[in-house]
Coordinates of C-alpha atoms in Angstrom, one line a residue:
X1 CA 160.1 65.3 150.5
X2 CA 161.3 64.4 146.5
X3 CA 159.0 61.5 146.8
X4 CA 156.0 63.3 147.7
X5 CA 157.1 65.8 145.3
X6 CA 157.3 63.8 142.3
X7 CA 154.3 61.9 143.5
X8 CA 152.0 64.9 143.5
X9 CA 153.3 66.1 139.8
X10 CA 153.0 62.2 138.3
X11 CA 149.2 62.9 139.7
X12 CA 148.4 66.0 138.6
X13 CA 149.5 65.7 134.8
X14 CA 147.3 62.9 133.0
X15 CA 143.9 64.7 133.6
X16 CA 145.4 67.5 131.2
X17 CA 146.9 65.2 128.3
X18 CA 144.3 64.0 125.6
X19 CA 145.2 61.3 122.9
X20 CA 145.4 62.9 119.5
X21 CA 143.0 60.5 118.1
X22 CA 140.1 61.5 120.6
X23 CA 137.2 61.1 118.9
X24 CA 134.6 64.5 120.1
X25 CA 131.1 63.8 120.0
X26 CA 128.9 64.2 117.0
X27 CA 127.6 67.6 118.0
X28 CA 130.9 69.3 117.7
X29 CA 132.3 67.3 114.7
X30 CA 133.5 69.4 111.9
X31 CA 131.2 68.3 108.9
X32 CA 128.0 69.2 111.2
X33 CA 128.6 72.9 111.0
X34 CA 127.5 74.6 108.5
X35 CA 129.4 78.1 109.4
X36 CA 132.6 78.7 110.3
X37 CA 131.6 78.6 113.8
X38 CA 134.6 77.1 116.7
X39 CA 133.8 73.3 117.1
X40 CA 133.6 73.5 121.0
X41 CA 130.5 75.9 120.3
X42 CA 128.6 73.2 118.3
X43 CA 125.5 74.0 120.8
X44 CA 125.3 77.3 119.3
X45 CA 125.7 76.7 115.5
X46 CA 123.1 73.9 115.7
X47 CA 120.7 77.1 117.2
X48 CA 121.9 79.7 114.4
X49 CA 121.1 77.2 111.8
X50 CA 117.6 75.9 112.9
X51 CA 117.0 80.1 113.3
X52 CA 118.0 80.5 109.5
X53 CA 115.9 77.7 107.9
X54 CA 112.3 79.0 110.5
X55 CA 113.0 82.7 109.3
X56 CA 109.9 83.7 107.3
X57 CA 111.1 84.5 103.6
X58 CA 112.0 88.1 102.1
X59 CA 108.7 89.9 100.7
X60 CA 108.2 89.9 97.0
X61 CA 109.0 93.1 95.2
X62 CA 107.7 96.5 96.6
X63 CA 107.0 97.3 93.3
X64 CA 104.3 94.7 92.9
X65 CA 101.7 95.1 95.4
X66 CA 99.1 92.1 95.3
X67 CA 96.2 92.6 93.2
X68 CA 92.6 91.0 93.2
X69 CA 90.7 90.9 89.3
X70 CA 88.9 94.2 89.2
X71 CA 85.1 94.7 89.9
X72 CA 82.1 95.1 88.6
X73 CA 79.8 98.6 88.7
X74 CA 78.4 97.5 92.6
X75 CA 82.0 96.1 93.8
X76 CA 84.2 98.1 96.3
X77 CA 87.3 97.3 93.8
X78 CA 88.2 99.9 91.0
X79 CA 86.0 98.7 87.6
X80 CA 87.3 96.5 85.0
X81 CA 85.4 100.0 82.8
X82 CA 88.1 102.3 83.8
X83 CA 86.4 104.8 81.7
X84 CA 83.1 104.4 79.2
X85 CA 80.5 107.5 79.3
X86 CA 82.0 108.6 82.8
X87 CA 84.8 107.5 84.8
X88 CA 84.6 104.1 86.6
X89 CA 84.1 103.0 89.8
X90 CA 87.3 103.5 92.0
X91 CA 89.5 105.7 89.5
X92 CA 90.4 109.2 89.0
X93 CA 91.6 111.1 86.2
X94 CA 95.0 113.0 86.5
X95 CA 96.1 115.5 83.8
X96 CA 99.5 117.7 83.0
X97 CA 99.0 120.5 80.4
X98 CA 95.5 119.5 79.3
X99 CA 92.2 120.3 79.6
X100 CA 90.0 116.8 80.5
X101 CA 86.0 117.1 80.4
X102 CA 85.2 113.6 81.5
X103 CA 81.9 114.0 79.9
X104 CA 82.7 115.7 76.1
X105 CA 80.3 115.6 73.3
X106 CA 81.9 114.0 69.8
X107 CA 81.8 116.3 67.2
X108 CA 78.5 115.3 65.4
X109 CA 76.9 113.1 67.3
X110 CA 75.2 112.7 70.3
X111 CA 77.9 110.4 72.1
X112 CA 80.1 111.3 75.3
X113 CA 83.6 110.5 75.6
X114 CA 86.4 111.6 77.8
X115 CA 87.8 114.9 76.1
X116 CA 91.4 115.7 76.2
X117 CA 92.3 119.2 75.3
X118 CA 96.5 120.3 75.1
X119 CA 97.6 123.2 76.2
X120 CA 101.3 122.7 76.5
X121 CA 104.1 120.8 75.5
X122 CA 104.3 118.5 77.8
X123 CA 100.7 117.5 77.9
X124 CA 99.5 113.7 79.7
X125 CA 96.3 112.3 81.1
X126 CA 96.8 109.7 83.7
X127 CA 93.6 106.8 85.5
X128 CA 94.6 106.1 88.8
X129 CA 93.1 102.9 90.6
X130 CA 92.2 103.0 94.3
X131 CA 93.6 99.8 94.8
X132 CA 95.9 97.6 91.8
X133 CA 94.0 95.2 90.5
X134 CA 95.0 91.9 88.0
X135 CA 94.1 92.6 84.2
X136 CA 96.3 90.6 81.2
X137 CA 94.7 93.4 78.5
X138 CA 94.0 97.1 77.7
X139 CA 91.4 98.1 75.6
X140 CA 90.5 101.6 74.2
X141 CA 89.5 103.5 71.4
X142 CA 91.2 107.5 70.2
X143 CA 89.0 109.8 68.0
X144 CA 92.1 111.5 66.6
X145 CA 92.5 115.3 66.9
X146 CA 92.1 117.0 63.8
X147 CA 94.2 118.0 61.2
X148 CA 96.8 115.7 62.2
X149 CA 95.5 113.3 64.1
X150 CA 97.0 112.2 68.0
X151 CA 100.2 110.5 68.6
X152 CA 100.3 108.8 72.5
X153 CA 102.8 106.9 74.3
X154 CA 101.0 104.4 76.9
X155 CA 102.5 103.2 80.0
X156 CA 100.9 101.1 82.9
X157 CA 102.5 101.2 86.3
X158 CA 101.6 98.7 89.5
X159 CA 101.5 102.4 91.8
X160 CA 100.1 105.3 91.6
X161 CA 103.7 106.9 89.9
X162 CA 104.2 106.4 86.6
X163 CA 106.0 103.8 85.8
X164 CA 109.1 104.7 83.7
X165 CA 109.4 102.1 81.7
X166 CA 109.5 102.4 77.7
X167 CA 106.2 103.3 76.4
X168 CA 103.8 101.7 73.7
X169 CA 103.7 104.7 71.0
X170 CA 100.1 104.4 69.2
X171 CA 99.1 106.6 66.4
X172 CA 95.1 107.3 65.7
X173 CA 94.2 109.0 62.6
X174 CA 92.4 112.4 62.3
X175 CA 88.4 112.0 63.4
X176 CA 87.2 109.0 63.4
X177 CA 87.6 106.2 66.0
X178 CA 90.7 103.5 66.1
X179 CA 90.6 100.5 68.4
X180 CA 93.8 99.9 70.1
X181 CA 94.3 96.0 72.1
X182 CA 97.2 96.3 74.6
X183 CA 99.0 92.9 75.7
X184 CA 99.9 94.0 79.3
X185 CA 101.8 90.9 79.9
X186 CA 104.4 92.7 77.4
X187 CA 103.5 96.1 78.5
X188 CA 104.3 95.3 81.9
X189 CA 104.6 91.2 82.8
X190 CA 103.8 89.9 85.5
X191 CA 102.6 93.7 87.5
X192 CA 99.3 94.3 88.2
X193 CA 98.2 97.8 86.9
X194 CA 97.1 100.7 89.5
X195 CA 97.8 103.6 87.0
X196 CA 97.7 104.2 83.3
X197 CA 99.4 106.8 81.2
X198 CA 98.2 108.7 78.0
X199 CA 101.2 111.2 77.3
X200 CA 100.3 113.0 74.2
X201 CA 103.7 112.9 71.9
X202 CA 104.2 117.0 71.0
X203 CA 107.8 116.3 70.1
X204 CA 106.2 113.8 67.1
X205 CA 103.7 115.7 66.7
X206 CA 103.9 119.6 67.4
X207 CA 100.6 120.8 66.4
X208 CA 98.6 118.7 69.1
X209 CA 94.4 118.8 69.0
X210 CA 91.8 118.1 71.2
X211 CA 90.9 114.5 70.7
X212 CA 88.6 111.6 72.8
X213 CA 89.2 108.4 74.8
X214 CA 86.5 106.0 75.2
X215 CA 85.5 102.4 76.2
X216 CA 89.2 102.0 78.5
X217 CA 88.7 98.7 79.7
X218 CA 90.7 95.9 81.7
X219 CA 90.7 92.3 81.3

């Protein structure tokens, strides 16, 4: 009976006892996984990475929607003439504690131009696009208000809120017409523009008049 004994134990042993220099297959050797994932699982960290490298990328900033160049007077997209005689194609006008007539007569002359009356301290005229569309320039002209002329600070923004960046204060004198050329790649690099900001600086410039806007442009 010890015989048999000692015969079945003597069997039964080897089959569980591995030499320590066993060499594991590729699949589960430890330089092939890239996590710290058990080595005997190899199968299933081969998976997770292949998984990781096919997922599709993360989106681009919310804050940037994509933007096509904007349009002529007969294209769906808003105009590149955001306003010149009348408001273009595929913007509105917005307005806080002004009066806006969108088609105001220039004090003596025959011209229209978008009016801009204050009537309170916090006084701003905002051109919202339908759609955001790709420009590199802004373009405009102020007929100051009288007396003391107008005092703005200009933002852009890539939605229809404003943007809340630091603006671009611009000063035009008291009636008569000053060009302004925004860079919008300084303005607001590498955005497309959806909404644009003309906040009339009371705090510079108490006594605030009626004044115009004209030939807003995009390029």
């Amino acid at each position: 009976m010890l015989a048999v004994a000692i015969g079945l134990v003597t069997v039964g042993v080897p089959p569980l006892l591995l030499p320590r220099d066993h060499d594991p297959s590729p699949a589960a050797a430890p330089s092939a996984v890239s996590s710290p994932v058990p080595a005997a699982d190899a199968s299933t960290s081969a998976v997770g990475t292949a998984g990781r490298s096919a997922s599709p990328s993360p989106p681009v900033s919310p804050a940037a929607p994509a933007a096509s160049p904007c349009g002529t007077a007969g294209s769906a997209r808003p105009a590149c003439t955001v306003y010149g005689a009348a408001v273009g194609t595929g913007w509105s006008v917005r307005s806080v504690g002004v009066k806006v007539v969108t088609n105001g007569v220039v004090p003596g002359t025959d011209q229209v131009a978008l009016r801009v009356e204050p009537k309170e301290k916090t006084a701003a005229v905002a051109l919202v696009a339908a759609t955001p569309v790709a420009a590199t320039r802004l373009t405009f002209r102020v007929y100051g208000g009288r007396v003391h002329g107008t005092v703005l600070r200009v933002t852009v923004s890539a939605t229809p809120d404003p943007a809340g960046t630091p603006p671009l204060v611009l000063t035009a004198p008291v009636d008569v017409w000053t060009p302004f050329d925004v860079d919008l790649r300084e303005l607001a690099p590498g955005r497309p523009v959806r909404r644009i900001d003309l906040v009339v600086a009371t705090d510079m410039l108490p006594n605030a008049y009626r004044f115009f806007i004209d030939d807003l442009q995009l390029h």
